[in-house]
mmCIF file of C-alpha atoms in Angstrom:
data_model
loop_
_atom_site.group_PDB
_atom_site.id
_atom_site.type_symbol
_atom_site.label_atom_id
_atom_site.label_comp_id
_atom_site.label_asym_id
_atom_site.label_seq_id
_atom_site.Cartn_x
_atom_site.Cartn_y
_atom_site.Cartn_z
ATOM 1 C CA MET A 1 68.773 -23.519 73.617
ATOM 2 C CA GLU A 2 65.971 -25.582 74.283
ATOM 3 C CA LYS A 3 66.079 -28.113 72.103
ATOM 4 C CA ARG A 4 62.579 -28.965 70.263
ATOM 5 C CA GLY A 5 61.750 -31.618 67.958
ATOM 6 C CA LYS A 6 62.316 -31.381 64.460
ATOM 7 C CA SER A 7 59.819 -31.986 61.301
ATOM 8 C CA PHE A 8 60.762 -34.840 58.309
ATOM 9 C CA ASP A 9 61.890 -32.292 56.349
ATOM 10 C CA SER A 10 63.550 -30.371 58.908
ATOM 11 C CA LEU A 11 65.244 -34.444 59.730
ATOM 12 C CA MET A 12 66.015 -34.383 55.982
ATOM 13 C CA ARG A 13 68.551 -30.904 55.897
ATOM 14 C CA HIS A 14 69.810 -32.687 59.516
ATOM 15 C CA ILE A 15 71.089 -36.331 57.847
ATOM 16 C CA ARG A 16 72.242 -33.624 54.639
ATOM 17 C CA ASN A 17 73.670 -31.381 55.694
ATOM 18 C CA SER A 18 75.525 -32.760 59.637
ATOM 19 C CA HIS A 19 75.638 -36.175 58.475
ATOM 20 C CA ASN A 20 76.320 -36.292 54.249
ATOM 21 C CA ILE A 21 73.943 -38.706 53.537
ATOM 22 C CA GLU A 22 71.976 -37.818 50.243
ATOM 23 C CA ILE A 23 68.052 -37.571 51.222
ATOM 24 C CA ARG A 24 65.763 -35.064 49.234
ATOM 25 C CA GLY A 25 62.616 -35.218 47.393
ATOM 26 C CA SER A 26 59.658 -36.492 48.105
ATOM 27 C CA GLU A 27 60.068 -40.393 47.452
ATOM 28 C CA ASP A 28 62.849 -41.041 50.097
ATOM 29 C CA LYS A 29 60.630 -38.881 52.648
ATOM 30 C CA LYS A 30 58.268 -41.305 52.062
ATOM 31 C CA ARG A 31 60.521 -43.997 52.935
ATOM 32 C CA LEU A 32 62.239 -41.921 56.259
ATOM 33 C CA VAL A 33 58.351 -42.251 57.844
ATOM 34 C CA ASN A 34 57.777 -45.742 56.859
ATOM 35 C CA ILE A 35 61.109 -46.283 58.305
ATOM 36 C CA GLY A 36 61.222 -43.856 60.712
ATOM 37 C CA TYR A 37 64.278 -41.497 62.114
ATOM 38 C CA TYR A 38 65.734 -42.532 65.559
ATOM 39 C CA HIS A 39 64.299 -46.881 64.992
ATOM 40 C CA GLY A 40 64.368 -46.887 61.102
ATOM 41 C CA TYR A 41 67.740 -44.795 59.988
ATOM 42 C CA LYS A 42 69.425 -44.152 62.971
ATOM 43 C CA GLY A 43 69.814 -48.000 63.498
ATOM 44 C CA TYR A 44 70.448 -48.575 59.050
ATOM 45 C CA LYS A 45 73.698 -46.317 59.605
ATOM 46 C CA PHE A 46 75.459 -47.936 62.693
ATOM 47 C CA ASN A 47 76.812 -51.348 62.854
ATOM 48 C CA LYS A 48 76.201 -53.029 66.047
ATOM 49 C CA ASP A 49 79.090 -50.856 67.297
ATOM 50 C CA VAL A 50 77.417 -47.900 67.313
ATOM 51 C CA ALA A 51 80.724 -45.581 67.166
ATOM 52 C CA HIS A 52 81.223 -46.103 64.006
ATOM 53 C CA PRO A 53 78.968 -46.001 61.278
ATOM 54 C CA PHE A 54 79.156 -48.220 58.738
ATOM 55 C CA ILE A 55 81.795 -46.974 55.374
ATOM 56 C CA GLY A 56 80.905 -46.127 52.407
ATOM 57 C CA ILE A 57 76.792 -45.320 52.918
ATOM 58 C CA HIS A 58 76.806 -41.692 50.910
ATOM 59 C CA ASN A 59 72.973 -41.853 49.853
ATOM 60 C CA PHE A 60 68.731 -42.591 51.976
ATOM 61 C CA GLU A 61 68.765 -45.359 49.721
ATOM 62 C CA GLN A 62 70.896 -47.744 50.656
ATOM 63 C CA ILE A 63 70.112 -47.177 54.138
ATOM 64 C CA VAL A 64 66.627 -48.349 52.597
ATOM 65 C CA ALA A 65 68.005 -51.108 51.065
ATOM 66 C CA ILE A 66 69.581 -52.313 55.525
ATOM 67 C CA ALA A 67 65.934 -51.836 56.315
ATOM 68 C CA ASN A 68 64.429 -53.718 53.409
ATOM 69 C CA PHE A 69 66.679 -56.503 54.197
ATOM 70 C CA ASP A 70 66.506 -56.265 57.945
ATOM 71 C CA GLN A 71 62.304 -56.574 57.728
ATOM 72 C CA GLN A 72 62.829 -59.682 55.697
ATOM 73 C CA MET A 73 64.248 -61.455 57.798
ATOM 74 C CA LYS A 74 62.408 -60.767 60.831
ATOM 75 C CA THR A 75 59.374 -62.066 58.401
ATOM 76 C CA ILE A 76 60.828 -64.849 57.758
ATOM 77 C CA PHE A 77 62.602 -65.830 61.319
ATOM 78 C CA TYR A 78 59.282 -64.846 63.099
ATOM 79 C CA PRO A 79 57.332 -69.029 62.465
ATOM 80 C CA ILE A 80 60.800 -70.362 63.111
ATOM 81 C CA THR A 81 61.367 -68.655 66.091
ATOM 82 C CA MET A 82 57.818 -69.528 67.252
ATOM 83 C CA LYS A 83 57.945 -73.390 66.280
ATOM 84 C CA PHE A 84 60.952 -73.103 67.880
ATOM 85 C CA GLU A 85 60.062 -72.369 71.071
ATOM 86 C CA THR A 86 56.318 -74.525 70.271
ATOM 87 C CA ILE A 87 59.180 -77.945 70.053
ATOM 88 C CA ILE A 88 61.316 -77.341 72.737
ATOM 89 C CA LYS A 89 58.208 -76.918 75.058
ATOM 90 C CA ASN A 90 55.843 -79.751 74.092
ATOM 91 C CA LEU A 91 59.881 -81.874 74.398
ATOM 92 C CA ILE A 92 60.230 -81.600 77.572
ATOM 93 C CA VAL A 93 57.187 -80.661 79.062
ATOM 94 C CA ASN A 94 56.808 -84.984 77.715
ATOM 95 C CA TYR A 95 59.561 -85.465 79.963
ATOM 96 C CA SER A 96 60.091 -84.229 83.009
ATOM 97 C CA VAL A 97 56.167 -85.691 83.329
ATOM 98 C CA LEU A 98 56.524 -88.882 81.449
ATOM 99 C CA GLY A 99 54.843 -91.921 84.313
ATOM 100 C CA ILE A 100 54.457 -88.408 87.143
ATOM 101 C CA ASP A 101 51.601 -86.764 88.547
ATOM 102 C CA PRO A 102 52.004 -84.133 85.518
ATOM 103 C CA SER A 103 51.369 -80.549 88.379
ATOM 104 C CA PHE A 104 53.946 -78.053 88.960
ATOM 105 C CA ASP A 105 54.620 -78.815 92.441
ATOM 106 C CA ASN A 106 55.881 -82.441 92.237
ATOM 107 C CA VAL A 107 57.131 -81.250 88.973
ATOM 108 C CA TYR A 108 59.994 -79.747 91.109
ATOM 109 C CA ARG A 109 59.987 -81.334 94.036
ATOM 110 C CA GLN A 110 61.137 -84.328 91.987
ATOM 111 C CA LYS A 111 62.208 -83.433 89.047
ATOM 112 C CA LEU A 112 64.079 -79.726 89.325
ATOM 113 C CA THR A 113 66.955 -81.820 91.339
ATOM 114 C CA PHE A 114 70.377 -80.443 88.728
ATOM 115 C CA TYR A 115 71.086 -79.368 91.776
ATOM 116 C CA ARG A 116 71.775 -82.585 93.466
ATOM 117 C CA SER A 117 74.406 -82.949 90.977
ATOM 118 C CA GLN A 118 76.944 -80.047 92.142
ATOM 119 C CA ARG A 119 78.832 -78.650 94.884
ATOM 120 C CA GLY A 120 80.489 -76.911 96.158
ATOM 121 C CA ARG A 121 79.151 -72.515 95.000
ATOM 122 C CA ARG A 122 77.718 -74.532 92.085
ATOM 123 C CA ARG A 123 75.659 -76.575 94.063
ATOM 124 C CA THR A 124 74.484 -73.057 95.881
ATOM 125 C CA LYS A 125 73.965 -71.062 92.807
ATOM 126 C CA SER A 126 71.746 -73.756 91.275
ATOM 127 C CA ILE A 127 69.742 -73.571 94.525
ATOM 128 C CA ASN A 128 69.886 -70.438 94.095
ATOM 129 C CA LYS A 129 68.133 -70.667 90.465
ATOM 130 C CA ARG A 130 65.539 -73.145 91.540
ATOM 131 C CA LEU A 131 64.363 -71.044 93.981
ATOM 132 C CA ARG A 132 64.170 -67.476 92.277
ATOM 133 C CA LEU A 133 61.973 -70.171 89.111
ATOM 134 C CA LYS A 134 59.818 -70.770 91.547
ATOM 135 C CA LYS A 135 58.898 -67.490 92.199
ATOM 136 C CA ASP A 136 58.948 -65.874 88.844
ATOM 137 C CA PHE A 137 56.842 -68.932 87.744
ATOM 138 C CA ASP A 138 54.057 -68.273 91.125
ATOM 139 C CA SER A 139 54.891 -64.403 89.674
ATOM 140 C CA GLU A 140 53.692 -66.141 85.513
ATOM 141 C CA ILE A 141 50.673 -68.517 87.703
ATOM 142 C CA ALA A 142 49.218 -65.224 89.599
ATOM 143 C CA TYR A 143 49.579 -62.920 86.578
ATOM 144 C CA ALA A 144 47.586 -65.160 84.707
ATOM 145 C CA TYR A 145 45.152 -65.588 86.128
ATOM 146 C CA ALA A 146 44.539 -61.797 87.068
ATOM 147 C CA SER A 147 44.497 -61.648 83.038
ATOM 148 C CA ASN A 148 41.243 -64.331 83.470
ATOM 149 C CA ASN A 149 43.205 -66.926 81.911
ATOM 150 C CA ILE A 150 40.187 -69.647 81.895
ATOM 151 C CA VAL A 151 43.187 -73.254 82.023
ATOM 152 C CA ILE A 152 45.306 -71.897 84.710
ATOM 153 C CA LYS A 153 42.100 -69.514 86.911
ATOM 154 C CA HIS A 154 40.475 -73.255 86.794
ATOM 155 C CA TYR A 155 43.220 -75.080 88.492
ATOM 156 C CA ILE A 156 43.387 -72.163 90.874
ATOM 157 C CA GLU A 157 39.496 -71.856 91.866
ATOM 158 C CA GLU A 158 39.656 -75.663 91.952
ATOM 159 C CA ASN A 159 42.256 -75.252 94.438
ATOM 160 C CA LYS A 160 44.388 -77.599 92.404
ATOM 161 C CA SER A 161 48.006 -77.728 91.676
ATOM 162 C CA VAL A 162 48.194 -76.454 87.771
ATOM 163 C CA PRO A 163 49.986 -78.543 85.381
ATOM 164 C CA LEU A 164 53.344 -78.362 83.936
ATOM 165 C CA TRP A 165 51.588 -78.258 80.478
ATOM 166 C CA ALA A 166 49.311 -75.356 81.242
ATOM 167 C CA LEU A 167 52.636 -73.445 83.235
ATOM 168 C CA PHE A 168 54.265 -74.016 79.918
ATOM 169 C CA GLU A 169 51.743 -72.196 77.765
ATOM 170 C CA VAL A 170 51.865 -69.187 79.772
ATOM 171 C CA ILE A 171 55.159 -68.869 80.823
ATOM 172 C CA SER A 172 58.523 -66.955 77.922
ATOM 173 C CA LEU A 173 61.186 -68.631 76.483
ATOM 174 C CA GLY A 174 62.891 -66.979 78.510
ATOM 175 C CA ASN A 175 61.674 -68.547 81.650
ATOM 176 C CA VAL A 176 61.653 -72.061 79.677
ATOM 177 C CA GLY A 177 65.748 -71.979 79.649
ATOM 178 C CA ASN A 178 65.656 -71.436 83.584
ATOM 179 C CA TYR A 179 63.188 -74.953 83.937
ATOM 180 C CA VAL A 180 65.825 -76.605 82.067
ATOM 181 C CA ALA A 181 68.587 -75.888 84.056
ATOM 182 C CA CYS A 182 66.894 -76.488 86.834
ATOM 183 C CA LEU A 183 66.369 -79.820 84.693
ATOM 184 C CA ASN A 184 67.161 -82.811 86.639
ATOM 185 C CA ARG A 185 70.841 -84.194 84.317
ATOM 186 C CA GLU A 186 68.785 -87.767 83.349
ATOM 187 C CA ASP A 187 65.620 -85.774 81.224
ATOM 188 C CA LYS A 188 67.422 -82.838 79.595
ATOM 189 C CA GLU A 189 69.591 -86.289 77.830
ATOM 190 C CA LYS A 190 66.642 -87.875 77.329
ATOM 191 C CA VAL A 191 65.369 -84.079 75.219
ATOM 192 C CA ALA A 192 68.930 -84.280 73.876
ATOM 193 C CA ASP A 193 69.817 -87.912 72.992
ATOM 194 C CA PHE A 194 65.454 -87.218 71.064
ATOM 195 C CA LEU A 195 67.441 -84.446 69.060
ATOM 196 C CA ASN A 196 70.286 -85.766 68.294
ATOM 197 C CA LEU A 197 72.190 -83.145 70.106
ATOM 198 C CA TYR A 198 73.936 -84.645 73.223
ATOM 199 C CA ASN A 199 77.464 -84.976 72.937
ATOM 200 C CA SER A 200 79.001 -86.361 75.616
ATOM 201 C CA GLN A 201 81.951 -85.918 74.232
ATOM 202 C CA TYR A 202 82.953 -81.789 75.001
ATOM 203 C CA ASP A 203 79.079 -81.408 77.202
ATOM 204 C CA GLU A 204 78.978 -83.099 80.526
ATOM 205 C CA ASN A 205 75.896 -81.797 82.007
ATOM 206 C CA VAL A 206 74.374 -81.747 78.958
ATOM 207 C CA LYS A 207 74.075 -78.208 78.857
ATOM 208 C CA ILE A 208 73.505 -76.620 74.549
ATOM 209 C CA LEU A 209 69.413 -77.318 74.940
ATOM 210 C CA GLU A 210 69.188 -73.672 77.925
ATOM 211 C CA GLN A 211 72.164 -72.673 75.877
ATOM 212 C CA SER A 212 70.004 -72.898 72.202
ATOM 213 C CA ILE A 213 67.246 -71.939 74.441
ATOM 214 C CA PHE A 214 68.254 -68.796 75.858
ATOM 215 C CA LEU A 215 70.455 -68.161 72.027
ATOM 216 C CA ILE A 216 66.790 -68.146 69.958
ATOM 217 C CA LYS A 217 65.238 -66.226 72.944
ATOM 218 C CA ASP A 218 66.798 -63.330 72.469
ATOM 219 C CA LEU A 219 66.441 -63.426 68.480
ATOM 220 C CA ARG A 220 62.924 -63.945 69.553
ATOM 221 C CA ASN A 221 61.982 -60.949 71.728
ATOM 222 C CA ALA A 222 63.621 -59.270 69.429
ATOM 223 C CA VAL A 223 61.495 -59.862 66.548
ATOM 224 C CA ALA A 224 58.467 -60.636 68.433
ATOM 225 C CA HIS A 225 59.411 -56.142 69.308
ATOM 226 C CA ASN A 226 59.842 -54.984 66.000
ATOM 227 C CA HIS A 227 63.115 -54.924 66.241
ATOM 228 C CA ILE A 228 66.609 -53.470 64.664
ATOM 229 C CA ILE A 229 68.246 -58.057 63.688
ATOM 230 C CA PHE A 230 70.176 -57.174 60.654
ATOM 231 C CA ASP A 231 73.658 -56.989 62.767
ATOM 232 C CA CYS A 232 72.785 -59.166 65.136
ATOM 233 C CA ARG A 233 72.400 -56.192 67.557
ATOM 234 C CA PHE A 234 70.310 -58.658 70.472
ATOM 235 C CA ARG A 235 72.561 -61.077 71.205
ATOM 236 C CA LYS A 236 72.657 -60.373 74.995
ATOM 237 C CA ALA A 237 75.954 -63.306 76.109
ATOM 238 C CA GLN A 238 79.225 -61.721 75.201
ATOM 239 C CA ASN A 239 80.845 -65.254 73.917
ATOM 240 C CA VAL A 240 78.652 -67.926 72.609
ATOM 241 C CA ALA A 241 78.469 -71.424 74.518
ATOM 242 C CA GLN A 242 80.882 -73.881 73.127
ATOM 243 C CA ASN A 243 78.722 -76.583 72.597
ATOM 244 C CA LEU A 244 76.195 -75.110 69.878
ATOM 245 C CA LYS A 245 79.217 -73.815 67.926
ATOM 246 C CA ALA A 246 80.324 -76.888 67.661
ATOM 247 C CA THR A 247 76.729 -78.777 67.777
ATOM 248 C CA VAL A 248 76.668 -76.161 63.584
ATOM 249 C CA LYS A 249 79.692 -76.799 62.871
ATOM 250 C CA ASN A 250 79.756 -80.866 62.929
ATOM 251 C CA LYS A 251 75.854 -81.440 61.879
ATOM 252 C CA LEU A 252 76.992 -78.794 58.623
ATOM 253 C CA HIS A 253 80.298 -80.369 58.122
ATOM 254 C CA LEU A 254 81.763 -76.813 58.490
ATOM 255 C CA GLU A 255 85.858 -76.253 58.499
ATOM 256 C CA ALA A 256 85.499 -73.567 61.120
ATOM 257 C CA GLU A 257 83.579 -72.907 63.950
ATOM 258 C CA THR A 258 79.663 -70.736 63.865
ATOM 259 C CA ASN A 259 80.495 -67.669 66.234
ATOM 260 C CA PHE A 260 76.393 -66.465 65.539
ATOM 261 C CA ASP A 261 77.786 -62.550 64.353
ATOM 262 C CA ILE A 262 75.234 -63.399 60.842
ATOM 263 C CA LEU A 263 72.207 -64.542 61.056
ATOM 264 C CA PHE A 264 72.543 -67.038 59.167
ATOM 265 C CA ASP A 265 74.417 -68.488 61.887
ATOM 266 C CA TYR A 266 70.901 -68.189 64.054
ATOM 267 C CA LEU A 267 68.786 -70.615 61.007
ATOM 268 C CA ALA A 268 71.121 -73.160 60.355
ATOM 269 C CA LEU A 269 70.805 -73.673 64.650
ATOM 270 C CA LEU A 270 67.036 -73.497 63.978
ATOM 271 C CA MET A 271 66.952 -75.662 61.141
ATOM 272 C CA ILE A 272 69.034 -78.100 63.266
ATOM 273 C CA PHE A 273 66.258 -78.139 65.609
ATOM 274 C CA LEU A 274 63.753 -78.014 63.276
ATOM 275 C CA LYS A 275 64.876 -81.686 61.493
ATOM 276 C CA GLU A 276 66.006 -83.055 64.550
ATOM 277 C CA SER A 277 62.669 -82.845 65.515
ATOM 278 C CA GLY A 278 60.289 -84.231 62.059
ATOM 279 C CA ASN A 279 60.040 -81.043 60.552
ATOM 280 C CA SER A 280 59.082 -82.002 56.679
ATOM 281 C CA ARG A 281 62.540 -81.151 54.360
ATOM 282 C CA SER A 282 60.464 -79.242 52.197
ATOM 283 C CA GLU A 283 59.296 -76.531 54.985
ATOM 284 C CA LEU A 284 62.511 -76.216 56.172
ATOM 285 C CA ASN A 285 63.884 -75.924 52.408
ATOM 286 C CA SER A 286 61.009 -72.834 51.845
ATOM 287 C CA TYR A 287 62.445 -70.670 55.411
ATOM 288 C CA ILE A 288 66.011 -71.892 52.866
ATOM 289 C CA THR A 289 64.948 -70.401 50.069
ATOM 290 C CA ASP A 290 63.087 -67.646 51.094
ATOM 291 C CA PHE A 291 66.382 -66.152 53.780
ATOM 292 C CA GLU A 292 68.829 -66.643 50.293
ATOM 293 C CA ASN A 293 66.706 -64.883 48.405
ATOM 294 C CA SER A 294 66.600 -61.801 50.604
ATOM 295 C CA VAL A 295 70.583 -61.804 50.927
ATOM 296 C CA ASN A 296 70.144 -61.612 46.763
ATOM 297 C CA ILE A 297 67.729 -59.160 47.127
ATOM 298 C CA LEU A 298 70.715 -57.346 48.960
ATOM 299 C CA TYR A 299 73.194 -58.229 47.270
ATOM 300 C CA LYS A 300 71.801 -57.209 44.252
ATOM 301 C CA SER A 301 72.116 -53.412 45.862
ATOM 302 C CA THR A 302 75.818 -53.829 46.000
ATOM 303 C CA GLU A 303 75.942 -53.502 42.467
ATOM 304 C CA GLU A 304 73.169 -50.823 41.626
ATOM 305 C CA ILE A 305 70.442 -49.486 43.589
ATOM 306 C CA ALA A 306 68.722 -47.000 41.333
ATOM 307 C CA HIS A 307 69.704 -44.953 38.639
ATOM 308 C CA ASN A 308 72.800 -42.048 38.845
ATOM 309 C CA LYS A 309 72.793 -43.541 42.663
ATOM 310 C CA GLU A 310 75.586 -44.923 44.501
ATOM 311 C CA PRO A 311 76.439 -49.694 45.652
ATOM 312 C CA LEU A 312 75.604 -50.551 48.275
ATOM 313 C CA PRO A 313 79.276 -50.903 49.515
ATOM 314 C CA TYR A 314 81.074 -54.358 49.307
ATOM 315 C CA SER A 315 82.531 -54.446 52.370
ATOM 316 C CA VAL A 316 78.586 -53.400 53.329
ATOM 317 C CA TYR A 317 76.956 -56.636 52.874
ATOM 318 C CA ASN A 318 79.744 -58.892 53.264
ATOM 319 C CA LEU A 319 79.396 -57.385 57.582
ATOM 320 C CA ILE A 320 75.605 -58.377 57.223
ATOM 321 C CA ILE A 321 76.477 -61.939 55.217
ATOM 322 C CA GLY A 322 79.324 -62.842 57.020
ATOM 323 C CA GLU A 323 82.411 -64.597 54.368
ATOM 324 C CA ARG A 324 81.501 -67.870 52.286
ATOM 325 C CA PHE A 325 78.233 -66.966 52.743
ATOM 326 C CA LYS A 326 77.187 -69.665 49.458
ATOM 327 C CA LEU A 327 79.770 -72.530 51.178
ATOM 328 C CA LYS A 328 77.980 -72.391 54.315
ATOM 329 C CA LEU A 329 74.465 -72.455 52.777
ATOM 330 C CA ASN A 330 75.167 -75.087 50.667
ATOM 331 C CA LYS A 331 75.876 -76.920 53.580
ATOM 332 C CA LEU A 332 73.176 -76.582 55.206
ATOM 333 C CA LYS A 333 71.372 -77.105 52.225
ATOM 334 C CA GLU A 334 72.655 -80.918 52.195
ATOM 335 C CA TYR A 335 72.333 -81.459 56.208
ATOM 336 C CA ILE A 336 68.528 -80.742 55.344
ATOM 337 C CA ASN A 337 68.904 -82.750 52.385
#
């Protein structure tokens, strides 16, 4: 039989009859319209392991509580990730062009030379990465020119090499990470030292910068495109680099390393970058307070969502927030202040 799209009323019947989720009435229908069936209901009924729905979710109000928390997290993380991107771009450009011709062509020759410190297959891999970067940056310039970017258009039409600062205004955060991967070790170390992030004991090649960029890039893109983030399903890397785990653990004086499978871990890493780059304590504390308030709202839903409705199970809350949240939060506050 040919499948046909369902109305919202039909979707509500399907949710009740096939998924055993209590949903009925005009208020629930409005909520379903607002969060959507596929993006919202289906997205929030499951943890990142989509084969297994949350145990104990029996009514739509519980799903709405998770959806509201997810939306609040996106509101909180959007300005923080944007600030991170601005800071990291500014620092990299500054140390890349210091005392030399700032054109990208010149920087490419003089500064994107990490491959020289490598041997064998690693050297070949680094050279290939550097060549791909040049190709990607040329494509970014061409796209910016076709899109009438006035700065890029000026340099191209004047037959001048585009300066690195102008190029960094149009490239993606992912390509910033690719750039840092090709950057010579000396300049990487200068940026990491400025941020008090370099530790030669476990980061010989100063990979902390590119690892941080690629990790935050996944969160930043998910937030910017309104994807679900509450369970960190946006994370592409199977394993997070030991550098990042150790950095958060050491800076916050935690007993155990973070695994970046809860949003607090991302907040902690971002706060480290923002604090070490000179952002005010009051601003950082406001981000932390907003995060804490959203968690408290979710926690209250574990006590009582609405009259005669089942509460959100503590097991689901703990999966989303993680263990020992209050202790970690206090450690972050101590670090900031």
